[in-house]
Coordinates of C-alpha atoms and ligand atoms in Angstrom, one line a residue:
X6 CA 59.2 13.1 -16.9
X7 CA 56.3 14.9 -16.5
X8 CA 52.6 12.6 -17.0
X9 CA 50.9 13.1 -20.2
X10 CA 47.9 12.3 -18.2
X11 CA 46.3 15.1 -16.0
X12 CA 42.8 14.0 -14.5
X13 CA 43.0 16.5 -12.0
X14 CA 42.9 19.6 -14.4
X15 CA 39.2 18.9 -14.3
X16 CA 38.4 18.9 -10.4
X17 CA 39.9 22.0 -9.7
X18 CA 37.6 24.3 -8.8
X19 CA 33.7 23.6 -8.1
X20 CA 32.4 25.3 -11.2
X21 CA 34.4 22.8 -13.4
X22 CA 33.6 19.5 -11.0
X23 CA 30.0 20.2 -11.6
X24 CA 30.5 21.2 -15.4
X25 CA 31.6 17.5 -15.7
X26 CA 29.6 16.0 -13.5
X27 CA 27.8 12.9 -14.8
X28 CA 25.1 11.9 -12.0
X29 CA 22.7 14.8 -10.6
X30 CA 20.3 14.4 -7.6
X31 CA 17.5 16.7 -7.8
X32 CA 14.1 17.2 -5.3
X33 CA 12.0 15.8 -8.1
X34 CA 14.0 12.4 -8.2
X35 CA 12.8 11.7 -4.5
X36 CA 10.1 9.8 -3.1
X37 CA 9.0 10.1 0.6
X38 CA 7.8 7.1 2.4
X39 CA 5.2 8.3 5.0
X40 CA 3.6 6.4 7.7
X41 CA -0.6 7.2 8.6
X42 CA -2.2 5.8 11.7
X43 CA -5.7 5.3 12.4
X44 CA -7.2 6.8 15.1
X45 CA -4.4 8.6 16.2
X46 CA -5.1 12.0 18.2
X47 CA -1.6 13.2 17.5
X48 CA 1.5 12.1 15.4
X49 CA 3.9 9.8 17.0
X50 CA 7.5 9.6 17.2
X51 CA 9.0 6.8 15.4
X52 CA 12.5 6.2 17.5
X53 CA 14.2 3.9 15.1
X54 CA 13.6 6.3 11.7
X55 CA 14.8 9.7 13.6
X56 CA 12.4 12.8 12.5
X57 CA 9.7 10.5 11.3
X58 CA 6.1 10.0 12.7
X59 CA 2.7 7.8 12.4
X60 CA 1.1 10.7 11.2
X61 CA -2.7 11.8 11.5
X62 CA -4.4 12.8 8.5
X63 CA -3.9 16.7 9.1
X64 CA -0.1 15.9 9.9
X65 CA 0.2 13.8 6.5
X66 CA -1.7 16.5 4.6
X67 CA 0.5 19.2 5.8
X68 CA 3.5 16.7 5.9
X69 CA 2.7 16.6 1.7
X70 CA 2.0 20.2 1.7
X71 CA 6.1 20.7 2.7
X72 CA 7.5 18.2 0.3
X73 CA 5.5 19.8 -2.4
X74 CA 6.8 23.1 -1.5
X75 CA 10.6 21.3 -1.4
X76 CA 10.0 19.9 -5.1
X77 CA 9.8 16.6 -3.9
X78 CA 8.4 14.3 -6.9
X79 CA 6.6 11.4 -4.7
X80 CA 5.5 9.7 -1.6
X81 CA 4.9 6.2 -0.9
X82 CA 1.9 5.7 2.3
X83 CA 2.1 2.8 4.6
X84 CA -1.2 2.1 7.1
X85 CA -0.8 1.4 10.3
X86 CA -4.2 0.1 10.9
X87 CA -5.8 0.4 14.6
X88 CA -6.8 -3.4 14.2
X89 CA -5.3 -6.3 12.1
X90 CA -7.0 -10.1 11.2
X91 CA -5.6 -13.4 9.5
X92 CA -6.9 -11.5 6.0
X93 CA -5.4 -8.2 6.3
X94 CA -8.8 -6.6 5.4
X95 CA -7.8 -3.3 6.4
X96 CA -5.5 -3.5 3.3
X97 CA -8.7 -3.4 0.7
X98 CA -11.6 -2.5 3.0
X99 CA -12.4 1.0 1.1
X100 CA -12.5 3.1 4.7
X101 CA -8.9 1.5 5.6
X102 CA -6.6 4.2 6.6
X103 CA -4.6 4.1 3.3
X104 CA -7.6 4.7 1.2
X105 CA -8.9 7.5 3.7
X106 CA -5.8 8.7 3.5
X107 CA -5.9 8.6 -0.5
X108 CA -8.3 10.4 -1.2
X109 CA -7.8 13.2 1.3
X110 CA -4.5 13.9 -0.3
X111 CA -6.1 14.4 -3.9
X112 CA -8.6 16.6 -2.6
X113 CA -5.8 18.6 -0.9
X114 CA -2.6 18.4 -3.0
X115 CA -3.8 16.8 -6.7
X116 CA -1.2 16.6 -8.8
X117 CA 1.1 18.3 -7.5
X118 CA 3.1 15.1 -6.0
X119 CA 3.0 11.7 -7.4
X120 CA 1.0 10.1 -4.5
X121 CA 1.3 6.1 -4.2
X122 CA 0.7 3.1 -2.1
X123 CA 2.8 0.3 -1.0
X124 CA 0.5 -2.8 -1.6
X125 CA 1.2 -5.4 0.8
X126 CA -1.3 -7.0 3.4
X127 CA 2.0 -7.7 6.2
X128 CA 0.8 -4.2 8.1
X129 CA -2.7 -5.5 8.6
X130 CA -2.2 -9.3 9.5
X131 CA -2.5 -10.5 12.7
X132 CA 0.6 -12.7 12.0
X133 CA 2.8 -10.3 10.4
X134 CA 3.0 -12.1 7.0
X135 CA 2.8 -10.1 3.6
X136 CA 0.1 -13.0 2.5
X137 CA -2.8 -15.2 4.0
X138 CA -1.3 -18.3 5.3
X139 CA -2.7 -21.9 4.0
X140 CA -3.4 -24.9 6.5
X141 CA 0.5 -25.7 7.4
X142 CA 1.3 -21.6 8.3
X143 CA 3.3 -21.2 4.5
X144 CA 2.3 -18.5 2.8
X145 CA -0.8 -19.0 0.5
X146 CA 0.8 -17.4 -3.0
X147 CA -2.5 -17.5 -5.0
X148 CA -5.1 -16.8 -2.5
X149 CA -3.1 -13.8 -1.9
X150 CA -2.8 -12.6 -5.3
X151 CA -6.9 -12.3 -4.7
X152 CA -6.7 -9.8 -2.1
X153 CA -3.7 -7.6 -3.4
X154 CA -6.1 -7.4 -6.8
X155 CA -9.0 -5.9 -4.1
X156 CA -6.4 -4.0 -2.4
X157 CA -5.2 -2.3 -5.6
X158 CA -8.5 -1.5 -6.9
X159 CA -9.3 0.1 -3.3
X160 CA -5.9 2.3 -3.9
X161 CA -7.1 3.1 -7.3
X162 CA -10.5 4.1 -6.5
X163 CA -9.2 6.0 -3.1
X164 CA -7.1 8.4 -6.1
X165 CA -3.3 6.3 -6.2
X166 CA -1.6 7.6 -9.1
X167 CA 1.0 4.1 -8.8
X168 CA 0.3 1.3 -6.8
X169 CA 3.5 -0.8 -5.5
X170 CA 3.4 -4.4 -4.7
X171 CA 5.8 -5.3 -2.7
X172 CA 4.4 -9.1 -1.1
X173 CA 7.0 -10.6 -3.8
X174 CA 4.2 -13.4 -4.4
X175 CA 4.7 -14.9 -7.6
X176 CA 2.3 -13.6 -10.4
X177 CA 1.4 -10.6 -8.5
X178 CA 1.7 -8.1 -10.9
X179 CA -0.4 -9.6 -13.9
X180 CA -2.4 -9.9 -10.8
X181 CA -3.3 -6.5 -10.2
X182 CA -2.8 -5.2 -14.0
X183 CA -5.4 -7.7 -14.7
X184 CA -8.0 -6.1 -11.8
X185 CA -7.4 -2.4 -12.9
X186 CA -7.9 -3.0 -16.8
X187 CA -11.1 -4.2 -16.3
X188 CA -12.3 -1.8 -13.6
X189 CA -11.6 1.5 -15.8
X190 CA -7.8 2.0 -13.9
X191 CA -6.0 1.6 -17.4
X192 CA -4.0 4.8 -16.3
X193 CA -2.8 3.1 -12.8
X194 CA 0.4 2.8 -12.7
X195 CA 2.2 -0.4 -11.4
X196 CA 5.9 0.1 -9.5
X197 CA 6.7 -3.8 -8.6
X198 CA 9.1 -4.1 -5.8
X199 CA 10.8 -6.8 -8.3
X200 CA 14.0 -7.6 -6.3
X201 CA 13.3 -7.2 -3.2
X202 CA 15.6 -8.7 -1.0
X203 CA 14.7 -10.5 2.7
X204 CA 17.2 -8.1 4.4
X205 CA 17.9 -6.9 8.1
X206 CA 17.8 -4.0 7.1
X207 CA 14.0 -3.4 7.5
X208 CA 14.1 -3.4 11.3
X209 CA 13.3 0.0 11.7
X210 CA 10.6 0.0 9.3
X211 CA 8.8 -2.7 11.3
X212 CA 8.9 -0.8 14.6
X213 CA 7.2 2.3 12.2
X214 CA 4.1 0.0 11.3
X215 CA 4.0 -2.2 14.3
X216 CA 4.7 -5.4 12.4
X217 CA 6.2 -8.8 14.6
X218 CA 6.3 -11.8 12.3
X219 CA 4.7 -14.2 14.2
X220 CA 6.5 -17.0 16.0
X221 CA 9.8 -15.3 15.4
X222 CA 9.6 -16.1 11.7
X223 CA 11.1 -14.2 8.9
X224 CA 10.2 -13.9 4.7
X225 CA 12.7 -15.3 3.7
X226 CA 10.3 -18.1 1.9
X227 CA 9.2 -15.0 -0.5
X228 CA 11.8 -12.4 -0.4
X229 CA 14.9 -13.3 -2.2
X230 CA 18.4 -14.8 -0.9
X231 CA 20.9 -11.9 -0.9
X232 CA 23.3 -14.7 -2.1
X233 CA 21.9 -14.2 -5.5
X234 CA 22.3 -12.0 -8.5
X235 CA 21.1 -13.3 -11.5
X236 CA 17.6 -14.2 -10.1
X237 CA 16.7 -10.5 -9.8
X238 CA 16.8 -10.5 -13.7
X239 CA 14.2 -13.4 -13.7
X240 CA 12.2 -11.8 -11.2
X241 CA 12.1 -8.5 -13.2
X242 CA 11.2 -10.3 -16.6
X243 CA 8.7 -11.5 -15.2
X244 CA 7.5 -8.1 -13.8
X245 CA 7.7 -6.8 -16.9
X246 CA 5.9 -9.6 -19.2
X247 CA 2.7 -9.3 -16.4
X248 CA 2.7 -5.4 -16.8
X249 CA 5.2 -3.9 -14.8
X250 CA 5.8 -0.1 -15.5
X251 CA 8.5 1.1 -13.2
X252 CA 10.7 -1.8 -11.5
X253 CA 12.5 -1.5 -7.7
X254 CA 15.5 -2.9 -6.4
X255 CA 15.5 -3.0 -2.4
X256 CA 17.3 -2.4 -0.7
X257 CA 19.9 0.2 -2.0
X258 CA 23.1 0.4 -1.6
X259 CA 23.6 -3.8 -0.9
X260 CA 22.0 -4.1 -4.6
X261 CA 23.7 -1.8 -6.4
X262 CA 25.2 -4.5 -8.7
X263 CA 21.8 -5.4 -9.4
X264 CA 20.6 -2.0 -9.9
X265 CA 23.4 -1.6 -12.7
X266 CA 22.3 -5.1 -14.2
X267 CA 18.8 -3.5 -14.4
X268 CA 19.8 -0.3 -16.0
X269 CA 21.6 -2.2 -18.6
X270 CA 18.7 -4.9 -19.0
X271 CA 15.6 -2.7 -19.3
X272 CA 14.5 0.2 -21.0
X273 CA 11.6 1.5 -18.7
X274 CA 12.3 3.4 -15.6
X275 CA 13.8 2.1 -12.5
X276 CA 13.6 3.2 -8.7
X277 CA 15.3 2.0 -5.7
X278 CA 14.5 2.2 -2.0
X279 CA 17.2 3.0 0.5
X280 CA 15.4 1.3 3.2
X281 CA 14.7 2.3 6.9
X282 CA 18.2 0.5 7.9
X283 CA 20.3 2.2 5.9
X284 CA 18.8 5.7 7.4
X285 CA 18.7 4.8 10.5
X286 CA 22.4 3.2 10.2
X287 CA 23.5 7.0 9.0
X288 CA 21.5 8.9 11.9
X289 CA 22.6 6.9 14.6
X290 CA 26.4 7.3 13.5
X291 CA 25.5 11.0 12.3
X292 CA 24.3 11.4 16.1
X293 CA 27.5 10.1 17.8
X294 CA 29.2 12.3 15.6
X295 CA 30.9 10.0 13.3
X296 CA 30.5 10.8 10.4
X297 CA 28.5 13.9 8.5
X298 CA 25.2 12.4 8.0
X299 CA 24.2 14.9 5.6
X300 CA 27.5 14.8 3.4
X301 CA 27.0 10.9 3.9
X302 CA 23.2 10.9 2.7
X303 CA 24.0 13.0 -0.3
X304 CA 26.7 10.3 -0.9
X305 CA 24.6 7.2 -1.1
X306 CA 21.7 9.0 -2.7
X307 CA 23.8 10.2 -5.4
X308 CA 25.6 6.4 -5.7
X309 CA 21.9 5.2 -6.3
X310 CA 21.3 7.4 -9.1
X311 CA 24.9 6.6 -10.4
X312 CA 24.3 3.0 -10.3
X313 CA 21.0 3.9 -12.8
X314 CA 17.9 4.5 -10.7
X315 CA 16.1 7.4 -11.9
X316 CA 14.0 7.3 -8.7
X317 CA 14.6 6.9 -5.0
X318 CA 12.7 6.4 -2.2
X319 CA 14.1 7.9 1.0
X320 CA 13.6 8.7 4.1
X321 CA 16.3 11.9 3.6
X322 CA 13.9 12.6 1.1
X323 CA 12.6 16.2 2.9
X324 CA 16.1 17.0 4.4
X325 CA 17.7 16.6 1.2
X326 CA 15.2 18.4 -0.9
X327 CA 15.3 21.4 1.4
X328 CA 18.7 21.1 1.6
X329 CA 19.1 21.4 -2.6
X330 CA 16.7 24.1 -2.8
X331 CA 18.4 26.1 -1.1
Ligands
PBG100 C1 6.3 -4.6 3.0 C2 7.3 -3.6 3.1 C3 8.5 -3.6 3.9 C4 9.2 -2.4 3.6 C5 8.5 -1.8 2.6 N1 7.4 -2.5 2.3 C6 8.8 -4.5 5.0 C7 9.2 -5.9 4.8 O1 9.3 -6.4 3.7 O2 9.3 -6.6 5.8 C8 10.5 -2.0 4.3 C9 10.9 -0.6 4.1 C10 12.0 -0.1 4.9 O3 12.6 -0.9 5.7 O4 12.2 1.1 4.9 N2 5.0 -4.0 3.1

Protein backbone atom coordinates (compact mmCIF):
# COMPACT_ATOMS: atom_id res chain seq x y z
CA UNK A 1 0.00 0.00 0.00
CA UNK A 2 1.18 3.20 -0.61
CA UNK A 3 0.88 5.99 2.66
CA UNK A 4 -1.88 8.41 2.47
CA UNK A 5 0.40 10.60 4.38
CA UNK A 6 3.34 12.42 2.52
CA UNK A 7 5.08 15.01 4.91
CA UNK A 8 7.98 15.08 2.74
CA UNK A 9 6.16 16.65 -0.34
CA UNK A 10 6.71 19.83 1.52
CA UNK A 11 10.66 19.80 2.24
CA UNK A 12 11.60 19.21 -1.18
CA UNK A 13 13.18 21.85 -2.44
CA UNK A 14 14.44 25.12 -0.41
CA UNK A 15 11.94 27.43 -1.89
CA UNK A 16 9.05 25.30 -0.51
CA UNK A 17 10.91 24.60 3.13
CA UNK A 18 11.03 28.29 3.62
CA UNK A 19 7.46 28.82 2.13
CA UNK A 20 6.35 26.73 5.18
CA UNK A 21 8.60 27.68 7.49
CA UNK A 22 7.08 28.71 10.85
CA UNK A 23 10.05 30.35 12.97
CA UNK A 24 12.34 33.19 11.19
CA UNK A 25 15.55 34.67 12.69
CA UNK A 26 16.16 38.03 11.44
CA UNK A 27 19.26 40.80 12.39
CA UNK A 28 16.56 42.88 14.06
CA UNK A 29 15.58 40.04 16.58
CA UNK A 30 19.28 40.16 18.06
CA UNK A 31 20.77 41.80 20.89
CA UNK A 32 24.59 42.15 21.32
CA UNK A 33 26.04 42.01 24.78
CA UNK A 34 29.22 44.25 24.79
CA UNK A 35 31.72 44.54 27.38
CA UNK A 36 33.47 48.56 28.07
CA UNK A 37 36.52 48.98 30.24
CA UNK A 38 37.62 51.98 31.94
CA UNK A 39 40.72 53.22 31.37
CA UNK A 40 41.65 50.98 28.87
CA UNK A 41 44.26 52.22 26.08
CA UNK A 42 43.21 49.45 23.75
CA UNK A 43 40.55 46.68 23.52
CA UNK A 44 41.37 43.46 25.12
CA UNK A 45 40.94 40.01 24.05
CA UNK A 46 38.49 38.12 26.00
CA UNK A 47 39.81 34.30 25.63
CA UNK A 48 36.81 32.44 26.94
CA UNK A 49 34.04 34.44 24.53
CA UNK A 50 36.28 33.92 21.21
CA UNK A 51 36.08 37.34 18.95
CA UNK A 52 34.92 39.44 21.90
CA UNK A 53 36.77 42.30 23.69
CA UNK A 54 36.74 44.88 26.84
CA UNK A 55 36.26 47.52 24.53
CA UNK A 56 37.34 51.31 24.80
CA UNK A 57 34.86 53.82 24.10
CA UNK A 58 36.09 54.45 20.34
CA UNK A 59 36.11 50.43 19.94
CA UNK A 60 32.40 50.29 21.44
CA UNK A 61 31.25 53.25 19.36
CA UNK A 62 32.55 51.80 16.16
CA UNK A 63 31.71 48.19 17.55
CA UNK A 64 27.75 49.75 17.42
CA UNK A 65 28.43 51.51 14.30
CA UNK A 66 28.88 47.71 12.60
CA UNK A 67 25.90 46.13 14.23
CA UNK A 68 23.90 48.99 13.10
CA UNK A 69 25.11 48.60 9.61
CA UNK A 70 24.32 44.54 10.09
CA UNK A 71 20.56 45.41 11.25
CA UNK A 72 21.21 44.29 14.53
CA UNK A 73 18.09 45.55 16.84
CA UNK A 74 20.01 45.86 20.39
CA UNK A 75 23.00 45.74 22.62
CA UNK A 76 23.16 45.08 26.22
CA UNK A 77 26.62 47.04 27.99
CA UNK A 78 28.42 45.55 30.87
CA UNK A 79 31.24 47.90 32.90
CA UNK A 80 34.18 46.61 33.75
CA UNK A 81 35.05 49.28 36.18
CA UNK A 82 39.01 50.11 36.83
CA UNK A 83 38.09 49.94 40.65
CA UNK A 84 35.31 48.05 42.68
CA UNK A 85 34.16 48.65 46.70
CA UNK A 86 31.70 46.75 49.12
CA UNK A 87 28.80 49.27 47.44
CA UNK A 88 29.44 48.75 43.92
CA UNK A 89 29.31 52.68 43.44
CA UNK A 90 30.71 52.49 40.14
CA UNK A 91 27.30 50.97 39.18
CA UNK A 92 25.27 54.50 39.93
CA UNK A 93 28.19 57.00 40.26
CA UNK A 94 27.02 59.15 36.97
CA UNK A 95 30.83 59.16 35.47
CA UNK A 96 30.93 55.16 35.88
CA UNK A 97 31.96 53.65 32.64
CA UNK A 98 28.37 52.42 31.77
CA UNK A 99 27.00 55.82 31.94
CA UNK A 100 30.02 57.40 30.05
CA UNK A 101 29.53 54.87 27.84
CA UNK A 102 25.71 55.76 27.61
CA UNK A 103 25.70 58.67 26.61
CA UNK A 104 28.51 58.60 24.09
CA UNK A 105 26.58 56.05 22.15
CA UNK A 106 23.32 58.42 21.86
CA UNK A 107 25.42 61.20 20.73
CA UNK A 108 26.98 58.86 18.10
CA UNK A 109 24.32 56.18 17.05
CA UNK A 110 20.68 57.63 18.54
CA UNK A 111 18.13 55.58 17.66
CA UNK A 112 19.42 53.71 15.40
CA UNK A 113 19.97 50.50 17.89
CA UNK A 114 18.10 49.90 20.97
CA UNK A 115 20.90 50.64 23.48
CA UNK A 116 20.47 49.15 27.13
CA UNK A 117 22.09 48.27 30.36
CA UNK A 118 22.38 45.22 32.43
CA UNK A 119 21.64 46.62 36.02
CA UNK A 120 23.44 44.67 38.46
CA UNK A 121 26.13 45.96 41.05
CA UNK A 122 28.21 42.06 40.97
CA UNK A 123 30.85 43.92 38.24
CA UNK A 124 31.62 46.59 40.71
CA UNK A 125 31.82 44.83 44.17
CA UNK A 126 34.76 44.06 45.70
CA UNK A 127 33.23 40.66 46.74
CA UNK A 128 31.75 39.71 43.53
CA UNK A 129 28.06 39.65 44.86
CA UNK A 130 25.15 41.15 42.70
CA UNK A 131 23.99 42.97 46.09
CA UNK A 132 25.52 44.67 49.34
CA UNK A 133 26.13 42.07 51.84
CA UNK A 134 24.46 42.52 55.58
CA UNK A 135 26.47 41.76 58.85
CA UNK A 136 26.58 37.78 58.41
CA UNK A 137 28.07 38.06 54.45
CA UNK A 138 24.11 37.07 52.96
CA UNK A 139 23.02 39.18 50.59
CA UNK A 140 21.20 42.42 51.87
CA UNK A 141 17.79 42.12 49.40
CA UNK A 142 16.37 45.62 50.49
CA UNK A 143 19.37 47.66 50.94
CA UNK A 144 20.18 46.67 47.50
CA UNK A 145 16.98 47.47 45.88
CA UNK A 146 18.31 51.20 47.11
CA UNK A 147 21.21 51.19 44.91
CA UNK A 148 19.76 49.35 41.75
CA UNK A 149 16.90 52.42 42.03
CA UNK A 150 20.23 54.97 41.82
CA UNK A 151 21.80 52.83 39.32
CA UNK A 152 18.75 52.88 37.02
CA UNK A 153 18.23 56.47 37.24
CA UNK A 154 22.04 56.92 36.34
CA UNK A 155 21.34 54.61 33.11
CA UNK A 156 18.34 56.58 32.42
CA UNK A 157 19.78 59.93 32.68
CA UNK A 158 23.20 58.58 30.85
CA UNK A 159 20.43 58.01 27.58
CA UNK A 160 19.31 53.82 28.24
CA UNK A 161 16.48 53.24 26.22
CA UNK A 162 15.74 49.69 28.58
CA UNK A 163 17.32 49.11 31.69
CA UNK A 164 17.72 45.27 32.71
CA UNK A 165 17.93 44.08 36.20
CA UNK A 166 19.32 41.12 36.51
CA UNK A 167 20.50 40.90 40.69
CA UNK A 168 17.15 38.57 40.96
CA UNK A 169 16.63 40.48 44.46
CA UNK A 170 13.18 40.23 45.29
CA UNK A 171 11.01 43.39 44.59
CA UNK A 172 13.55 44.82 42.29
CA UNK A 173 11.57 45.75 39.58
CA UNK A 174 8.73 47.84 41.42
CA UNK A 175 12.02 48.99 42.65
CA UNK A 176 13.28 50.73 39.78
CA UNK A 177 9.77 51.43 38.07
CA UNK A 178 9.09 53.26 41.14
CA UNK A 179 12.56 55.59 40.82
CA UNK A 180 12.00 56.42 37.02
CA UNK A 181 8.16 57.46 37.40
CA UNK A 182 8.97 59.93 39.62
CA UNK A 183 12.22 61.32 38.03
CA UNK A 184 10.53 62.07 34.51
CA UNK A 185 11.80 58.29 32.95
CA UNK A 186 8.07 57.21 32.38
CA UNK A 187 9.39 56.14 28.82
CA UNK A 188 12.34 53.78 30.39
CA UNK A 189 11.83 50.67 29.59
CA UNK A 190 12.26 47.71 32.15
CA UNK A 191 13.67 44.12 30.65
CA UNK A 192 13.66 41.93 34.16
CA UNK A 193 15.96 39.04 33.91
CA UNK A 194 12.80 37.18 35.69
CA UNK A 195 14.12 33.58 35.56
CA UNK A 196 17.30 33.63 35.77
CA UNK A 197 18.84 30.58 36.65
CA UNK A 198 22.31 30.14 38.98
CA UNK A 199 23.97 28.20 36.05
CA UNK A 200 27.67 27.16 35.17
CA UNK A 201 27.18 28.33 32.30
CA UNK A 202 28.27 31.93 33.07
CA UNK A 203 31.93 31.08 33.42
CA UNK A 204 33.00 32.83 30.61
CA UNK A 205 31.14 35.84 31.24
CA UNK A 206 32.94 36.25 34.55
CA UNK A 207 36.45 36.07 33.09
CA UNK A 208 34.85 39.05 30.52
CA UNK A 209 34.12 41.45 33.61
CA UNK A 210 36.65 40.27 35.96
CA UNK A 211 34.17 39.00 38.53
CA UNK A 212 35.55 36.11 41.53
CA UNK A 213 32.74 35.59 44.06
CA UNK A 214 34.49 35.91 47.02
CA UNK A 215 35.41 33.00 49.21
CA UNK A 216 34.59 30.61 46.41
CA UNK A 217 30.96 31.37 46.87
CA UNK A 218 28.33 31.09 44.28
CA UNK A 219 24.41 32.87 43.84
CA UNK A 220 22.78 30.39 44.23
CA UNK A 221 20.99 32.07 47.52
CA UNK A 222 19.31 34.50 44.72
CA UNK A 223 19.44 32.90 41.45
CA UNK A 224 17.02 30.08 41.04
CA UNK A 225 17.45 26.17 41.43
CA UNK A 226 17.57 24.65 37.88
CA UNK A 227 15.57 21.82 39.58
CA UNK A 228 12.52 24.06 39.17
CA UNK A 229 9.90 24.92 36.63
CA UNK A 230 6.99 26.26 37.95
CA UNK A 231 8.76 28.95 40.12
CA UNK A 232 9.80 30.91 37.01
CA UNK A 233 6.00 31.54 36.52
CA UNK A 234 5.98 33.10 40.13
CA UNK A 235 8.92 34.92 39.59
CA UNK A 236 7.55 36.42 36.27
CA UNK A 237 4.14 37.43 37.94
CA UNK A 238 5.65 39.09 40.03
CA UNK A 239 7.77 40.97 37.40
CA UNK A 240 4.95 41.87 35.75
CA UNK A 241 2.56 43.14 38.78
CA UNK A 242 5.82 45.58 39.78
CA UNK A 243 6.12 46.88 36.11
CA UNK A 244 7.90 44.58 34.10
CA UNK A 245 7.73 45.35 30.24
CA UNK A 246 9.75 42.70 28.50
CA UNK A 247 10.56 39.43 30.69
CA UNK A 248 14.07 37.12 30.17
CA UNK A 249 14.55 33.58 30.57
CA UNK A 250 18.47 32.73 31.11
CA UNK A 251 19.92 30.90 30.22
CA UNK A 252 18.65 29.55 26.73
CA UNK A 253 18.59 26.50 25.56
CA UNK A 254 18.44 24.65 29.39
CA UNK A 255 15.09 26.83 29.83
CA UNK A 256 13.45 26.35 26.86
CA UNK A 257 10.53 24.51 28.68
CA UNK A 258 10.27 27.58 30.61
CA UNK A 259 10.55 29.84 27.71
CA UNK A 260 7.42 27.94 26.15
CA UNK A 261 5.55 28.22 29.66
CA UNK A 262 6.20 32.01 29.31
CA UNK A 263 5.00 32.39 25.80
CA UNK A 264 1.82 30.68 26.67
CA UNK A 265 1.43 32.64 30.15
CA UNK A 266 2.04 36.26 29.05
CA UNK A 267 1.05 38.48 26.50
CA UNK A 268 3.99 41.05 26.52
CA UNK A 269 7.15 40.41 24.80
CA UNK A 270 9.73 37.96 25.81
CA UNK A 271 13.69 37.67 25.31
CA UNK A 272 16.09 35.20 26.15
CA UNK A 273 19.89 35.17 26.66
CA UNK A 274 21.99 32.42 25.33
CA UNK A 275 24.62 32.99 27.71
CA UNK A 276 28.51 33.20 27.43
CA UNK A 277 28.58 29.20 28.09
CA UNK A 278 26.65 28.12 25.54
CA UNK A 279 28.90 30.35 22.93
CA UNK A 280 31.82 29.50 24.20
CA UNK A 281 30.58 25.61 24.39
CA UNK A 282 29.87 25.99 20.33
CA UNK A 283 33.42 27.80 19.55
CA UNK A 284 35.49 25.65 21.31
CA UNK A 285 33.85 22.45 19.55
CA UNK A 286 33.50 24.69 16.25
CA UNK A 287 37.44 25.14 16.68
CA UNK A 288 38.36 21.46 17.03
CA UNK A 289 36.28 20.93 14.18
CA UNK A 290 33.39 19.14 15.52
CA UNK A 291 30.83 20.38 14.58
CA UNK A 292 29.75 23.59 12.12
CA UNK A 293 29.61 26.27 14.59
CA UNK A 294 27.80 28.48 12.30
CA UNK A 295 25.12 25.89 11.07
CA UNK A 296 25.02 25.02 15.02
CA UNK A 297 24.52 28.81 16.12
CA UNK A 298 21.83 29.32 13.58
CA UNK A 299 20.36 26.08 15.14
CA UNK A 300 19.91 27.13 18.68
CA UNK A 301 19.17 30.65 17.84
CA UNK A 302 16.41 29.66 15.69
CA UNK A 303 15.25 26.95 18.62
CA UNK A 304 14.97 30.07 20.91
CA UNK A 305 12.70 31.91 18.80
CA UNK A 306 10.75 28.59 18.15
CA UNK A 307 10.35 28.03 21.78
CA UNK A 308 8.61 31.84 21.72
CA UNK A 309 11.29 34.50 22.47
CA UNK A 310 10.82 37.31 20.16
CA UNK A 311 14.25 38.62 21.36
CA UNK A 312 17.74 37.14 21.94
CA UNK A 313 20.63 38.21 23.30
CA UNK A 314 23.77 36.67 21.79
CA UNK A 315 27.08 36.73 21.46
CA UNK A 316 26.67 35.33 17.61
CA UNK A 317 24.69 38.27 17.40
CA UNK A 318 27.32 40.24 14.70
CA UNK A 319 28.33 36.91 12.88
CA UNK A 320 24.84 35.91 12.43
CA UNK A 321 23.57 39.26 11.34
CA UNK A 322 26.31 39.61 8.78
CA UNK A 323 25.82 36.30 7.87
CA UNK A 324 21.77 36.86 7.03
CA UNK A 325 22.38 39.98 5.33
CA UNK A 326 24.14 38.69 3.04
C1 LIG B 1 24.94 39.72 36.32
C2 LIG B 1 24.98 39.02 35.00
C3 LIG B 1 25.64 37.81 34.71
C4 LIG B 1 25.41 37.55 33.36
C5 LIG B 1 24.65 38.60 32.86
N1 LIG B 1 24.37 39.48 33.90
C6 LIG B 1 26.52 36.97 35.56
C7 LIG B 1 26.01 36.25 36.72
O1 LIG B 1 24.81 36.20 37.02
O2 LIG B 1 26.86 35.69 37.40
C8 LIG B 1 25.92 36.36 32.61
C9 LIG B 1 25.89 36.45 31.13
C10 LIG B 1 26.65 35.40 30.39
O3 LIG B 1 27.13 34.41 30.95
O4 LIG B 1 26.77 35.58 29.18
N2 LIG B 1 25.37 41.06 36.16
Amino acid sequence: MFPVERPRRLRRTPALRRLVAETTLSPSDLVAPLFVGEGLESPRAIASVPGHVQHTLASLRDEVGALVGAGVGGVILFGVPSTKDEVGSGAYDPEGIVQVALSELRDAHGDDIVVMADLCLDEYTSHGHCGVLDARGGVDNDATLELYARAALAQANAGAAVVAPSGMMDGQVGAIRRALDESGHQDTVILAYSAKYASGLYGPFREAVNVEIAGGGDRRAYQQDYRNRRESLREARLDLDEGADILMVKPAMTYLDVLSDFASEFDVPLAAYHVSGEYAMVKAAAERGWIDGHAVALEQLTAIKRAGAQIVLTYFAREVAEALGA
